[in-house]
């Protein structure tokens, strides 16, 4: 007798094809049969709620910042409750493997605003294989695939200085990258507005992309700008793909700030031209206008050279502080995408120092009025008192760009969710139901079958997962059942930690992780490691 029968259900299979009615049978973690509705007699459990629900493959989050959350909060309810069954971590060029002792200390501090910095977590892994082993041993709820962080490679080999890498240093980074890809990483990420990754020139990145291409992985860059010069930044990445033959995935592919209002068609035309030339390019976005990052990311890159301690020393020095103020207020900080900072758009979303908790939810401009100080002085004060760990929302997006980009035929979903802080971006709880409800059902930007394809089959193809992302016999039973009439995000900027409506059931590898809207505590996820053919290792 099979484990589960999902009886007489509308199936949206992840290919983009129209839905159909079927009985779907699951046994031993896999889809074993898709039969005509009402023809399968029995199973260990029968789920018979086909009147309102549809069955889809589990959603794949192409841009996740859950690198530590998977270990500290393995139930992973914010993502599970959205129907996410696979996440791609190791994003934006900074993560925790491969690593050495010196780099680990710096990374933990630099991205504490992304992932927290738990003092009681055992960070004893050093290689990608050891990190993935730790996830599997601990037990995780969703599956996880990993990108090698280029900034961490540079930190290990070059250090924190703003300079070009030497040929021997590039060779060493290539060796570390090749080892990580051999150990199962699916590609490489960069954070080219974050130090030290942003110090790499195009030639250095091309040398690394050659290695990624050799292993059949993909390159996922956070580009050098999403503001001033955004199109030039995208052109640099597209040219890298063209030169190296490396597949390119443009992560959180936005066109933000006033400079880029209404310019998404120009960006998409660049992608279409490269695709016509034979380049392999995909992209992901989140369905919101504001972005989210750390407050320290607004600093100019020269101010972060040398790492967190050097940055805090510069902030404490009056002359250097004035130079930083000129960059963020007058010249345009490269950390803020080449534009001057509009303090009214910078909202505090999380702090590490509990004394600063009353500032959460307030903008820098509001805090400056309260304290009768210039906004840049509030900026410096928060950076110092919170030791660079403050997270922010940055309200700089444009609705017309968001809609245009999500319609593209190479688009996928990515939450870019930071899960720490008192008031994180609502995308941490709402990205995928927002695509299904607000943008698909309510606005009609996508039709439902196409939307599901964006969130399932298409990202599985990018990850080269041979048996996930579609509803087919033999595929892993990563599945989500949702109500297309009621599914919606409930997370708001004021109350972001809210479970979505209309997603009652989620299965990971055939096990119910969400059952009647409640988490079961079953951790059936695992790391998805890639073999030399870039297919999931069984």
XYZ file of C-alpha atoms in Angstrom, residues 27-458:
432
model
C 5.412 6.393 -1.732
C 8.850 6.297 -0.127
C 9.433 9.990 -0.746
C 8.595 9.972 -4.433
C 5.688 10.438 -6.801
C 4.952 6.909 -7.971
C 1.772 7.297 -10.000
C -0.387 9.944 -11.664
C -3.717 8.376 -12.538
C -7.134 9.374 -13.771
C -9.181 11.000 -11.004
C -10.972 8.555 -8.745
C -9.154 5.464 -10.033
C -6.696 4.813 -7.194
C -8.388 2.853 -4.450
C -6.394 3.245 -1.274
C -3.236 4.387 0.509
C -1.879 4.725 4.012
C -3.304 8.252 4.023
C -5.832 9.734 1.644
C -5.985 13.496 1.180
C -9.293 14.327 -0.430
C -9.564 18.126 -0.599
C -9.595 18.580 -4.328
C -12.664 20.802 -4.434
C -10.744 23.960 -3.502
C -7.038 23.159 -3.626
C -4.493 22.708 -6.398
C -1.353 20.590 -6.240
C 1.939 22.066 -7.421
C 5.608 21.212 -7.047
C 7.205 22.703 -3.956
C 8.487 26.216 -4.511
C 12.205 26.873 -5.015
C 13.638 30.024 -3.445
C 16.512 31.034 -5.709
C 17.887 33.636 -3.295
C 17.832 32.742 0.403
C 19.818 33.995 3.386
C 19.139 31.025 5.640
C 22.735 29.848 6.000
C 22.613 29.876 9.815
C 18.830 29.913 10.308
C 18.695 26.354 8.978
C 20.827 25.365 11.976
C 19.460 27.673 14.662
C 15.771 27.408 13.660
C 15.582 24.148 11.697
C 11.787 24.166 11.583
C 12.189 27.153 9.266
C 8.533 28.144 9.541
C 8.725 31.497 7.678
C 9.796 29.682 4.514
C 7.925 26.426 5.064
C 4.617 28.256 5.490
C 5.090 29.826 2.024
C 5.354 26.429 0.368
C 9.129 26.604 -0.102
C 10.724 23.162 -0.252
C 14.177 24.101 -1.611
C 16.392 27.113 -0.974
C 19.594 28.326 -2.618
C 21.944 29.709 0.038
C 25.507 31.093 0.063
C 24.295 34.295 -1.577
C 25.778 37.735 -2.267
C 29.378 36.595 -2.034
C 29.534 36.194 1.749
C 28.889 32.995 3.655
C 30.531 30.468 5.920
C 32.170 27.855 3.667
C 34.862 27.376 2.608
C 36.400 29.269 5.498
C 39.432 29.565 7.754
C 39.667 30.853 11.313
C 40.524 34.451 10.424
C 37.945 34.780 7.687
C 35.264 33.143 9.846
C 35.574 35.791 12.537
C 35.331 38.589 9.968
C 32.407 37.048 8.068
C 30.444 36.376 11.242
C 30.737 40.021 12.210
C 30.235 41.500 8.757
C 26.991 39.678 7.981
C 25.569 39.463 11.489
C 22.778 41.659 10.149
C 21.942 39.006 7.545
C 22.153 35.861 9.632
C 22.754 36.836 13.235
C 25.950 35.818 14.997
C 24.958 33.148 17.521
C 27.631 32.750 20.164
C 26.614 29.174 20.989
C 26.685 27.767 17.450
C 29.477 25.320 16.667
C 31.268 26.690 13.599
C 33.740 23.818 13.397
C 33.243 23.114 9.672
C 35.795 24.571 7.231
C 34.942 23.099 3.815
C 31.740 23.157 1.811
C 31.406 19.403 2.254
C 31.676 19.756 6.032
C 29.110 22.561 6.111
C 26.642 20.559 4.021
C 27.288 17.531 6.218
C 26.431 19.652 9.249
C 23.098 20.635 7.721
C 22.257 17.021 6.927
C 23.315 15.797 10.363
C 21.355 18.502 12.162
C 18.258 17.861 10.074
C 16.644 20.591 7.982
C 13.065 21.150 6.903
C 13.563 22.360 3.317
C 16.185 21.109 0.910
C 19.198 23.376 0.426
C 21.627 24.006 -2.431
C 24.783 26.051 -1.913
C 26.678 28.702 -3.873
C 30.385 29.325 -3.243
C 30.739 32.924 -1.945
C 33.349 34.795 -4.002
C 33.845 37.473 -1.334
C 34.706 34.829 1.237
C 37.224 33.262 -1.157
C 38.835 36.668 -1.559
C 38.827 37.237 2.175
C 40.666 33.950 2.736
C 43.278 34.538 0.027
C 43.684 38.316 -0.449
C 42.336 39.640 2.836
C 40.311 42.759 3.483
C 42.383 45.256 1.486
C 41.108 47.214 -1.486
C 43.572 46.052 -4.140
C 43.922 43.789 -7.148
C 44.578 40.133 -6.561
C 47.927 38.823 -7.770
C 48.102 35.983 -10.322
C 49.100 33.530 -7.604
C 46.193 34.683 -5.431
C 43.770 34.209 -8.309
C 45.158 30.714 -8.829
C 44.569 29.913 -5.162
C 40.982 31.202 -5.305
C 40.412 29.060 -8.378
C 41.690 26.013 -6.472
C 39.388 26.668 -3.523
C 36.453 27.249 -5.863
C 37.108 24.027 -7.770
C 37.269 22.066 -4.522
C 33.974 23.575 -3.348
C 32.271 22.745 -6.642
C 33.640 19.206 -6.444
C 32.100 18.943 -2.981
C 28.643 19.726 -4.318
C 28.169 23.503 -4.631
C 25.930 24.479 -7.553
C 27.809 27.621 -8.559
C 29.306 30.849 -7.242
C 27.817 34.065 -5.881
C 29.226 37.575 -5.593
C 28.279 40.681 -3.668
C 29.795 43.452 -5.751
C 28.601 46.276 -3.527
C 29.923 44.446 -0.439
C 33.514 44.231 0.705
C 35.797 42.511 -0.032
C 34.090 40.971 -3.059
C 33.549 44.367 -4.652
C 37.310 44.877 -4.866
C 37.563 42.184 -7.578
C 37.941 43.545 -11.092
C 36.290 41.998 -14.127
C 39.385 39.981 -15.014
C 39.476 38.349 -11.596
C 35.788 37.489 -11.798
C 36.270 36.063 -15.294
C 39.029 33.765 -14.041
C 36.673 32.395 -11.399
C 33.741 32.120 -13.806
C 35.900 29.951 -16.068
C 36.111 27.428 -13.224
C 32.360 27.586 -12.603
C 31.721 27.009 -16.316
C 34.068 24.022 -16.346
C 31.998 22.387 -13.627
C 28.689 23.246 -15.288
C 27.563 25.560 -12.496
C 26.207 29.086 -12.684
C 27.325 32.517 -11.504
C 24.878 34.494 -9.344
C 26.145 38.053 -8.881
C 24.741 40.866 -6.808
C 25.949 43.418 -9.364
C 28.011 46.557 -8.776
C 24.956 48.789 -8.815
C 21.174 48.722 -8.850
C 21.085 52.520 -8.920
C 23.416 54.840 -10.831
C 25.058 52.831 -13.579
C 22.770 49.831 -13.094
C 22.642 49.036 -16.807
C 26.431 49.204 -17.046
C 26.666 46.860 -14.061
C 24.342 44.360 -15.734
C 26.289 44.719 -18.993
C 29.502 43.776 -17.158
C 27.926 40.557 -15.883
C 26.408 39.665 -19.249
C 29.779 40.212 -20.919
C 31.374 37.903 -18.328
C 28.946 35.194 -19.364
C 29.650 35.858 -23.024
C 33.446 35.737 -22.533
C 33.656 32.718 -20.250
C 30.700 30.603 -21.346
C 29.506 30.570 -17.738
C 25.785 30.390 -17.118
C 24.578 33.594 -15.470
C 21.783 34.011 -12.947
C 21.059 37.675 -12.173
C 19.882 37.529 -8.608
C 17.370 40.056 -7.162
C 17.351 41.627 -10.606
C 15.923 45.047 -9.860
C 16.094 48.540 -11.324
C 15.915 50.795 -8.265
C 16.313 54.454 -7.270
C 15.032 57.484 -9.146
C 17.583 57.087 -11.924
C 15.945 53.875 -13.098
C 12.222 54.570 -12.971
C 10.618 53.005 -16.043
C 13.895 51.603 -17.419
C 13.211 47.886 -16.966
C 12.536 47.441 -20.727
C 16.110 48.560 -21.463
C 17.442 45.978 -19.028
C 15.281 43.207 -20.442
C 16.294 44.105 -24.001
C 19.941 43.562 -22.994
C 19.076 40.112 -21.671
C 17.095 39.197 -24.788
C 19.967 40.262 -27.048
C 22.419 38.114 -25.089
C 20.030 35.154 -25.125
C 19.757 35.496 -28.892
C 23.569 35.238 -29.042
C 23.453 31.964 -27.131
C 24.219 33.148 -23.586
C 22.566 31.167 -20.791
C 20.948 33.836 -18.583
C 18.219 33.662 -15.956
C 17.115 36.035 -13.209
C 15.098 36.173 -10.010
C 13.187 38.911 -8.201
C 11.115 39.491 -5.077
C 7.589 40.947 -5.534
C 8.053 44.087 -3.413
C 9.378 47.614 -3.892
C 11.732 48.085 -0.903
C 15.014 46.248 -0.608
C 16.744 45.071 2.551
C 20.380 45.018 3.616
C 22.668 46.170 6.420
C 23.120 49.802 7.373
C 26.881 49.410 6.984
C 26.363 48.508 3.310
C 25.742 52.226 2.662
C 29.349 53.040 3.568
C 31.745 53.719 0.696
C 33.955 50.738 -0.080
C 37.141 52.516 0.945
C 35.705 52.998 4.437
C 35.208 49.217 4.818
C 38.694 48.293 3.593
C 40.451 46.285 6.295
C 37.293 44.852 7.796
C 34.847 45.801 10.557
C 37.376 47.083 13.088
C 39.046 49.317 10.509
C 35.656 50.703 9.482
C 34.706 51.517 13.068
C 38.077 53.211 13.587
C 37.485 55.398 10.545
C 34.023 56.338 11.774
C 35.527 57.407 15.098
C 38.096 59.663 13.411
C 36.661 63.138 12.776
C 38.463 63.853 9.483
C 37.667 60.438 8.043
C 34.109 60.716 9.264
C 33.718 63.941 7.285
C 35.037 62.240 4.163
C 32.513 59.432 4.594
C 29.752 61.995 5.076
C 30.709 63.664 1.795
C 30.457 60.369 -0.049
C 27.069 59.348 1.337
C 25.539 62.843 1.211
C 27.165 64.576 -1.761
C 29.239 62.405 -4.090
C 27.278 59.151 -3.947
C 28.577 56.099 -2.112
C 29.440 53.028 -4.154
C 28.002 51.037 -1.241
C 24.691 52.788 -1.962
C 24.824 51.967 -5.664
C 26.526 55.222 -6.626
C 23.716 57.475 -5.414
C 23.503 59.822 -2.458
C 21.599 58.395 0.491
C 18.022 59.598 0.923
C 17.635 59.206 4.679
C 13.846 59.210 4.463
C 14.037 55.867 2.598
C 16.258 54.146 5.193
C 14.131 52.343 7.795
C 15.652 50.367 10.672
C 14.447 46.746 10.601
C 16.686 45.045 13.143
C 19.418 45.690 15.707
C 21.823 43.518 17.692
C 22.188 45.959 20.600
C 18.980 45.733 22.681
C 19.376 49.369 23.742
C 18.615 50.324 20.148
C 15.362 48.357 19.905
C 13.178 51.514 20.129
C 14.694 52.616 16.809
C 13.272 49.615 14.914
C 10.618 50.717 12.434
C 11.863 54.305 12.347
C 13.673 55.961 9.451
C 17.017 57.653 9.839
C 15.309 60.928 8.910
C 12.742 60.492 11.703
C 15.428 59.644 14.249
C 17.394 62.707 13.172
C 14.389 64.969 13.791
C 13.773 63.347 17.183
C 17.369 63.908 18.235
C 17.892 67.252 16.472
C 20.928 65.883 14.639
C 21.979 65.675 10.997
C 20.889 62.286 9.602
C 24.472 61.274 8.847
C 25.340 61.642 12.545
C 22.506 59.282 13.468
C 23.916 56.926 10.839
C 27.367 57.013 12.427
C 25.948 56.628 15.926
C 23.928 53.522 14.989
C 26.851 51.922 13.179
C 29.071 52.454 16.214
C 26.653 51.427 18.944
C 25.445 48.367 17.008
C 28.933 47.371 15.795
C 27.739 47.416 12.147
C 24.999 44.809 12.790
C 21.955 47.031 12.057
C 19.637 45.905 9.262
C 17.506 48.234 7.169
C 14.733 48.434 4.624
C 15.504 50.710 1.703
C 12.364 52.100 0.056
C 13.673 52.744 -3.458
C 11.772 50.466 -5.880
C 9.331 51.146 -8.720
C 6.186 49.128 -9.382
C 6.370 49.340 -13.172
C 9.877 47.854 -13.121
C 8.879 45.063 -10.726
C 5.986 43.972 -12.950
C 7.932 44.181 -16.205
C 10.820 42.079 -14.905
C 8.628 39.372 -13.363
C 6.934 38.831 -16.736
C 10.192 37.841 -18.429
C 10.354 34.283 -19.717
C 13.627 33.600 -17.849
C 12.380 34.959 -14.514
C 12.167 33.006 -11.237
C 11.217 33.757 -7.638
C 13.730 34.627 -4.947
C 12.838 35.985 -1.520
C 16.210 37.584 -0.604
C 14.827 37.310 2.921
C 16.759 38.290 6.016
C 15.221 36.320 8.864
C 16.781 38.205 11.773
C 15.605 41.403 13.425
C 12.391 42.506 15.080
C 10.805 43.824 11.888
C 12.355 42.057 8.910
C 11.213 42.672 5.375
C 7.801 40.970 4.890
C 9.255 39.005 1.992
C 10.647 36.653 4.664
C 7.075 35.355 5.151
C 5.219 36.506 2.053
C 7.184 36.296 -1.197
C 5.669 33.209 -2.805
C 2.033 33.690 -1.740
C 2.361 37.304 -2.914
C 3.299 36.080 -6.370
C 0.351 33.669 -6.390
C -2.221 35.998 -4.864
C -1.467 39.675 -5.412
C 0.360 39.550 -8.723
C -1.325 36.530 -10.325
C -4.910 36.286 -9.085
C -5.552 39.946 -8.206
C -3.545 41.853 -10.822
C -3.216 39.281 -13.587
C 0.436 40.052 -14.223
C 0.978 36.289 -14.662
C -1.495 33.479 -15.140
C -1.432 30.770 -12.487
C 0.220 28.009 -14.506
C 2.912 30.420 -15.690
C 3.478 31.712 -12.153
C 3.942 28.179 -10.806
C 6.424 27.515 -13.630
C 8.411 30.588 -12.527
C 8.545 29.228 -8.975
C 9.182 25.520 -9.639
C 10.136 23.964 -12.969
C 12.183 26.870 -14.231
